[in-house]
Coordinates of C-alpha atoms in Angstrom, one line a residue:
L1 CA -14.1 25.2 -21.2
V2 CA -10.4 25.1 -19.8
P3 CA -8.6 26.7 -22.5
S4 CA -11.3 29.6 -23.0
L5 CA -11.7 30.5 -18.9
E6 CA -9.7 33.7 -19.6
P7 CA -12.1 35.1 -22.3
I8 CA -15.2 33.8 -20.4
L9 CA -14.1 34.4 -17.0
K10 CA -13.8 38.3 -18.9
N11 CA -17.2 38.3 -19.3
L12 CA -18.8 37.2 -16.4
T13 CA -16.4 40.1 -14.8
F14 CA -18.1 42.4 -17.2
A15 CA -21.4 41.3 -16.5
L16 CA -21.2 41.6 -12.8
Q17 CA -20.1 45.7 -12.9
K18 CA -23.8 46.2 -15.4
Y19 CA -26.1 43.8 -14.7
Q20 CA -29.0 44.5 -11.5
A21 CA -29.8 43.4 -8.5
K22 CA -32.4 40.2 -10.5
N23 CA -29.7 39.3 -13.0
M24 CA -27.3 39.2 -10.6
L25 CA -28.5 35.9 -8.6
L26 CA -28.1 34.0 -11.7
L27 CA -25.0 35.7 -12.5
Y28 CA -23.6 34.2 -9.0
D29 CA -24.8 31.1 -10.2
A30 CA -22.9 31.0 -13.1
I31 CA -20.1 31.5 -11.7
G32 CA -20.0 28.9 -8.9
S33 CA -21.3 26.7 -11.4
L34 CA -18.2 27.3 -13.4
A35 CA -15.7 26.7 -10.5
E36 CA -17.2 23.6 -9.3
A37 CA -16.8 22.4 -12.8
A38 CA -13.5 24.1 -13.3
G39 CA -12.2 23.0 -10.0
S40 CA -8.0 23.4 -9.8
A41 CA -7.7 24.4 -13.5
L42 CA -9.0 27.8 -12.1
N43 CA -5.8 28.2 -9.6
R44 CA -4.1 30.6 -11.9
K45 CA -2.6 33.3 -11.4
E46 CA -4.1 35.5 -14.1
L47 CA -7.8 34.6 -14.1
I48 CA -7.7 35.1 -10.0
K49 CA -7.2 38.8 -11.4
I50 CA -9.8 39.1 -13.2
L51 CA -12.1 37.0 -11.4
M52 CA -12.0 38.1 -7.5
P53 CA -11.4 42.3 -7.7
P54 CA -15.0 42.6 -8.7
L55 CA -16.4 39.9 -6.4
I56 CA -14.6 40.6 -3.1
Q57 CA -15.8 44.8 -4.0
R58 CA -19.4 43.1 -4.6
W59 CA -19.1 42.1 -1.4
N60 CA -17.3 44.2 0.5
K61 CA -20.1 47.1 -0.2
L62 CA -23.6 44.9 1.0
D63 CA -24.6 45.2 4.8
D64 CA -24.6 42.4 7.7
R65 CA -28.0 42.3 7.0
D66 CA -28.4 42.4 3.3
R67 CA -29.6 39.2 1.7
N68 CA -27.4 39.8 -1.3
L69 CA -25.4 37.9 0.9
F70 CA -26.5 35.0 0.7
P71 CA -25.3 34.0 -3.2
I72 CA -22.7 35.8 -3.5
G73 CA -21.9 33.5 0.0
E74 CA -22.2 31.2 -2.8
C75 CA -19.6 31.9 -5.4
L76 CA -17.5 32.4 -3.4
S77 CA -17.3 29.4 -1.0
A78 CA -17.0 27.2 -4.5
I79 CA -14.6 29.5 -6.0
A80 CA -12.9 28.7 -2.6
V81 CA -13.0 25.3 -2.6
A82 CA -11.7 25.1 -6.1
V83 CA -8.7 27.3 -6.6
R84 CA -7.5 26.0 -3.1
S85 CA -4.5 27.5 -2.6
G86 CA -5.1 30.8 -4.9
F87 CA -7.8 32.0 -2.5
L88 CA -5.4 32.5 0.6
P89 CA -5.0 36.6 -0.3
F90 CA -8.5 36.8 0.4
A91 CA -9.4 34.7 3.2
Q92 CA -8.8 36.7 6.1
P93 CA -10.9 39.3 5.5
I94 CA -14.0 37.2 4.2
F95 CA -12.8 34.9 7.2
N96 CA -13.6 37.7 10.0
R97 CA -16.9 39.1 8.4
C98 CA -18.4 35.4 8.5
L99 CA -17.3 34.9 12.2
Q100 CA -18.8 38.4 12.8
I101 CA -21.8 37.9 11.4
I102 CA -22.6 34.4 13.0
H103 CA -21.4 36.5 16.2
N104 CA -24.0 39.3 16.0
T105 CA -26.6 37.2 14.9
L106 CA -26.3 34.7 17.8
V107 CA -26.6 38.1 20.1
E108 CA -29.1 38.9 18.8
Q109 CA -31.3 35.7 19.4
N110 CA -30.4 35.7 23.3
R111 CA -31.5 39.5 23.5
V112 CA -34.7 37.9 22.3
R113 CA -34.9 34.9 24.5
K114 CA -34.6 37.2 27.5
M115 CA -37.6 39.0 26.1
G116 CA -41.0 38.0 27.7
E117 CA -43.0 35.6 25.9
N118 CA -45.1 38.4 23.8
A119 CA -43.0 39.7 22.6
R120 CA -40.7 36.4 21.6
L121 CA -43.4 34.7 19.6
S122 CA -44.1 38.0 17.6
Y123 CA -40.5 38.5 16.4
D124 CA -40.8 34.5 15.8
H125 CA -40.2 35.0 11.8
A126 CA -38.4 37.8 11.7
A127 CA -36.1 35.7 13.8
S128 CA -36.8 32.2 11.8
S129 CA -35.2 34.8 8.9
E130 CA -32.2 35.8 10.8
K131 CA -30.7 32.0 10.8
E132 CA -30.5 32.1 6.8
F133 CA -27.4 34.6 8.0
I134 CA -25.7 32.6 10.4
V135 CA -26.4 29.3 7.4
V136 CA -24.5 31.4 4.7
S137 CA -21.5 32.2 6.7
L138 CA -21.0 28.7 8.1
D139 CA -20.9 27.1 5.1
L140 CA -19.0 30.2 3.3
L141 CA -16.1 29.2 6.4
A142 CA -16.5 25.3 5.3
G143 CA -15.5 26.1 1.8
I144 CA -12.8 28.2 2.7
A145 CA -11.4 25.1 5.1
D146 CA -12.0 22.9 2.2
G147 CA -10.4 25.1 -0.1
L148 CA -7.4 26.0 2.3
G149 CA -6.8 22.7 4.3
S150 CA -4.2 23.2 6.8
S151 CA -3.5 26.9 5.9
V152 CA -7.0 27.9 7.2
A153 CA -5.3 27.0 11.3
S154 CA -3.5 30.4 11.6
L155 CA -7.0 31.5 10.9
V156 CA -8.8 29.3 13.1
G157 CA -6.4 30.0 16.1
N158 CA -6.0 33.1 15.8
S159 CA -10.4 33.9 16.1
K160 CA -13.2 32.6 18.4
C161 CA -13.9 30.5 15.0
L162 CA -14.3 27.0 17.5
M163 CA -16.5 29.1 20.4
L164 CA -18.9 30.1 17.9
L165 CA -18.7 26.7 16.0
F166 CA -19.7 25.3 19.0
E167 CA -22.6 28.2 20.0
C168 CA -24.2 27.0 16.7
L169 CA -23.9 23.2 17.2
K170 CA -26.3 24.2 20.4
D171 CA -28.3 25.8 18.2
P172 CA -32.2 24.4 18.0
D173 CA -32.7 25.6 14.4
G174 CA -31.6 22.5 12.2
D175 CA -30.3 23.9 9.6
V176 CA -28.1 25.4 11.2
R177 CA -26.8 22.5 12.9
Q178 CA -26.5 20.8 9.5
S179 CA -23.9 23.4 8.2
A180 CA -22.4 23.8 12.0
F181 CA -21.3 20.1 11.4
A182 CA -20.5 20.4 8.4
L183 CA -17.1 23.0 9.3
L184 CA -16.5 20.8 12.7
G185 CA -15.6 17.9 9.5
D186 CA -14.3 20.1 7.3
L187 CA -11.7 21.6 10.1
A188 CA -11.3 18.7 11.3
R189 CA -9.5 17.7 7.8
A190 CA -7.7 20.6 8.0
C191 CA -6.5 21.9 11.8
I192 CA -7.3 19.1 14.0
G193 CA -4.8 19.9 16.6
H194 CA -6.6 23.0 16.6
L195 CA -10.4 20.6 17.9
K196 CA -8.0 18.0 19.6
P197 CA -8.1 20.6 23.1
H198 CA -12.0 20.4 23.0
F199 CA -13.1 17.0 22.0
D200 CA -14.9 16.8 25.4
K201 CA -17.4 19.4 23.8
F202 CA -17.3 18.9 20.3
I203 CA -17.3 14.8 20.6
P204 CA -20.5 14.0 22.6
I205 CA -22.6 16.8 21.1
S206 CA -21.4 15.2 17.7
A207 CA -23.2 11.7 18.9
A208 CA -25.7 13.2 20.6
N209 CA -27.1 14.7 17.3
I210 CA -26.5 10.9 15.9
D211 CA -30.6 10.5 15.8
P212 CA -32.2 10.4 12.4
H213 CA -36.1 10.6 14.8
K214 CA -34.9 14.9 14.4
S215 CA -33.2 15.5 11.6
S216 CA -31.1 12.5 8.9
S217 CA -29.7 15.7 7.4
V218 CA -27.9 16.1 10.9
C219 CA -27.4 12.7 11.7
N220 CA -25.9 13.0 8.6
N221 CA -23.4 15.3 9.1
A222 CA -22.1 14.9 12.8
S223 CA -21.2 10.8 11.4
W224 CA -19.7 12.4 9.4
A225 CA -17.9 15.1 11.6
L226 CA -17.0 12.3 13.8
G227 CA -15.3 10.0 11.3
E228 CA -13.5 13.0 9.8
M229 CA -12.5 13.8 14.0
A230 CA -11.3 10.5 14.5
F231 CA -9.7 9.5 11.5
H232 CA -7.6 12.7 11.6
A233 CA -6.2 12.8 15.4
G234 CA -6.5 8.8 16.3
G235 CA -7.1 6.3 18.1
N236 CA -4.9 7.5 21.2
D237 CA -7.8 10.1 21.5
M238 CA -10.5 8.8 20.6
A239 CA -10.5 5.5 22.6
K240 CA -12.6 7.2 25.4
Y241 CA -15.4 8.5 23.3
I242 CA -15.8 5.3 20.6
P243 CA -18.0 2.5 22.9
G244 CA -20.6 5.7 23.0
L245 CA -20.2 7.0 19.1
M246 CA -20.7 2.8 18.5
Q247 CA -24.2 2.6 20.9
R248 CA -25.4 5.2 18.4
L249 CA -24.0 4.3 14.7
V250 CA -25.2 0.2 15.4
P251 CA -28.2 0.8 15.2
I252 CA -28.6 2.7 12.2
L253 CA -26.1 0.5 10.7
N254 CA -29.1 -2.8 11.5
G255 CA -31.9 -0.4 10.8
A256 CA -33.2 -0.4 14.2
V257 CA -34.7 3.6 13.8
K258 CA -37.8 4.3 11.8
D259 CA -35.3 6.1 8.7
Y260 CA -32.9 3.1 8.2
N261 CA -34.2 3.4 4.6
N262 CA -32.0 6.1 4.2
P263 CA -29.0 5.0 2.2
S264 CA -27.3 8.4 2.9
L265 CA -27.8 7.9 7.0
M266 CA -26.5 4.3 6.6
E267 CA -23.6 5.0 4.6
N268 CA -21.7 7.3 6.6
A269 CA -22.7 5.5 9.5
A270 CA -20.2 2.5 7.5
I271 CA -17.8 5.6 6.8
T272 CA -17.2 6.0 10.6
M273 CA -17.6 3.2 12.1
G274 CA -14.8 2.6 9.6
R275 CA -12.5 5.2 10.9
L276 CA -13.4 4.4 14.7
G277 CA -12.4 0.7 13.0
L278 CA -9.6 1.7 11.8
V279 CA -8.2 3.9 14.5
S280 CA -9.5 1.5 17.6
P281 CA -9.6 -1.6 16.0
E282 CA -9.0 -3.2 19.4
I283 CA -12.2 -1.5 20.7
V284 CA -14.9 -1.9 17.8
A285 CA -13.9 -5.7 16.7
P286 CA -15.5 -7.3 20.0
H287 CA -18.7 -5.8 19.1
L288 CA -18.2 -6.4 15.3
H289 CA -21.1 -9.6 14.7
H290 CA -23.6 -7.4 16.0
F291 CA -23.3 -5.9 13.3
S292 CA -20.9 -7.6 10.6
K293 CA -23.7 -8.1 8.2
A294 CA -25.2 -4.8 8.8
W295 CA -21.9 -3.3 7.7
C296 CA -20.8 -5.2 4.7
N297 CA -24.0 -4.3 2.7
N298 CA -24.1 -0.7 3.2
L299 CA -19.8 -0.5 1.9
C300 CA -20.9 -1.6 -1.2
R301 CA -23.0 1.9 -1.5
I302 CA -19.7 4.0 -0.7
L303 CA -18.7 5.5 -4.3
D304 CA -16.2 7.6 -2.1
P305 CA -12.7 6.4 -3.2
K306 CA -11.4 7.8 -0.1
E307 CA -13.7 6.9 1.9
R308 CA -14.8 3.6 0.8
E309 CA -10.7 2.6 1.6
H310 CA -10.9 4.3 5.0
A311 CA -14.2 1.7 5.7
F312 CA -12.4 -1.1 4.3
R313 CA -9.4 -0.6 5.9
G314 CA -11.5 -0.1 9.5
L315 CA -13.6 -3.2 8.4
C316 CA -10.1 -5.6 7.9
S317 CA -8.7 -4.0 10.6
C318 CA -11.7 -4.8 12.7
I319 CA -11.8 -8.6 10.9
H320 CA -7.7 -8.9 11.5
K321 CA -8.2 -8.8 15.4
N322 CA -11.3 -10.6 15.7
P323 CA -11.9 -13.1 13.2
K324 CA -14.3 -14.9 14.2
G325 CA -16.6 -11.6 14.3
I326 CA -17.1 -11.5 10.9
V327 CA -17.9 -16.0 10.8
N328 CA -21.7 -15.2 10.6
A329 CA -21.5 -12.5 7.1
V330 CA -19.0 -14.0 5.0
P331 CA -21.3 -13.7 2.2
E332 CA -22.2 -10.2 2.6
L333 CA -18.4 -9.4 2.7
I334 CA -17.9 -11.6 -0.5
I335 CA -19.7 -9.4 -2.1
A336 CA -18.7 -6.3 -0.5
I337 CA -15.1 -7.3 -1.9
A338 CA -16.6 -8.2 -4.8
S339 CA -17.9 -4.4 -5.5
C340 CA -14.8 -3.1 -5.1
S341 CA -13.5 -2.1 -8.8
Q342 CA -10.3 -0.4 -7.8
P343 CA -9.1 -1.5 -5.0
S344 CA -5.9 0.4 -3.9
E345 CA -2.7 -2.2 -3.4
G346 CA -2.7 -1.3 0.2
M347 CA -6.5 -2.6 0.8
A348 CA -6.3 -5.3 -2.4
N349 CA -3.3 -6.8 -0.2
M350 CA -5.7 -6.0 3.0
F351 CA -8.0 -8.4 1.2
H352 CA -5.8 -11.2 0.4
T353 CA -4.4 -11.6 4.2
I354 CA -8.1 -11.3 5.8
L355 CA -9.2 -13.7 2.9
K356 CA -6.7 -16.1 3.1
G357 CA -6.5 -16.2 7.3
L358 CA -10.8 -16.7 7.0
H359 CA -9.9 -19.7 4.2
Q360 CA -7.5 -21.6 6.6
M361 CA -9.7 -20.9 9.8
M362 CA -13.6 -22.3 7.8
G363 CA -11.9 -24.5 5.2
A364 CA -14.6 -25.5 2.5
K365 CA -17.3 -23.9 4.9
L366 CA -16.2 -20.1 3.8
G367 CA -18.2 -20.6 0.5
N368 CA -21.1 -21.9 2.3
G369 CA -24.2 -19.6 1.3
C370 CA -22.9 -17.2 -1.0
N371 CA -22.5 -16.3 -3.9
Q372 CA -20.4 -18.2 -5.7
K373 CA -19.8 -16.7 -9.3
A374 CA -18.7 -14.0 -6.2
F375 CA -17.2 -16.1 -4.6
Q376 CA -14.5 -17.8 -7.5
F377 CA -14.1 -14.3 -8.5
V378 CA -12.8 -12.3 -5.1
M379 CA -10.7 -15.8 -4.1
E380 CA -9.2 -15.7 -7.8
R381 CA -8.6 -11.8 -7.6
Y382 CA -7.1 -11.8 -4.7
R383 CA -4.7 -15.4 -5.4
V384 CA -6.8 -17.6 -2.3
A385 CA -6.3 -21.0 -3.1
V386 CA -9.6 -22.5 -1.6
R387 CA -9.4 -26.5 -2.0

């Protein structure tokens, strides 16, 4: 596919000039899918020069209330993630327009809320459809933040992005909050310095949305965003919030909520707990015995290598601080460690240290209740002699 990108893009952009509205939806989807498949291979000046001008021309022609913004917004988001720094020349006007669309939609919603009950009821359906403009704008902002990384900081710092984001996090509509928390997480990764001064607003509202009784999708994104804020901010900035966050996460890990069978929900809780444990093990570790079994079980589900590493490093940091907290969950710990098929050198060293320490503390009892094949495999792999 990569060697043929130039002729493919030429044909796609030619079609942009010829296709009518119905076929344009398929074309935007095809371009977005191509960007996702090609990834960084698309970040070449000659390819961007072919692709972006006709798309920007289309984007600029559409009115802010034109629903055709939805498919082209999704397409641009996929391109921003793929070409990364290559999107920078186009980012500012798109970024600012998304903020303007969000602002105008929120202003209109506030106007409706102040109207009489009858007028508000007659406007319900229209107001609901207007939410889609906020969602697509938030998703495009998230794509830009993901693609540009730290380069998005200047766009955030010179705009009302965080103020508008906070308003979206308070929105009663679940789809809006879901996209808003996704953007919050991406901004935490890209420009945590802009978020830190506002933690007293963003962290409590994120914690309040870790509530699967309302929406597991919103809960997922809120949990993920909190983990990103914790990891990138560090323990000093997070310490005072961690006890309250644990009160939200532990019931999910332990299956004490109605959506406990949602694997994604429990996986995100395990990742976030790992990141909290990584930055502040002295706060998380004393409570390890309350959720160690469930935490280990859910760590096995994590597929993303970076998130898996963060989660396991957090667990190991907590065990190092409080080894007695894992004693009743050694069989689950062994299975979790065995599930790491390709640990980094740093993580392998942590496993060795933890297993050696537990063996010194528990002796021959360490393997009690364990799957013996897994136990033998893990102890041999991480060079811990068992007598």
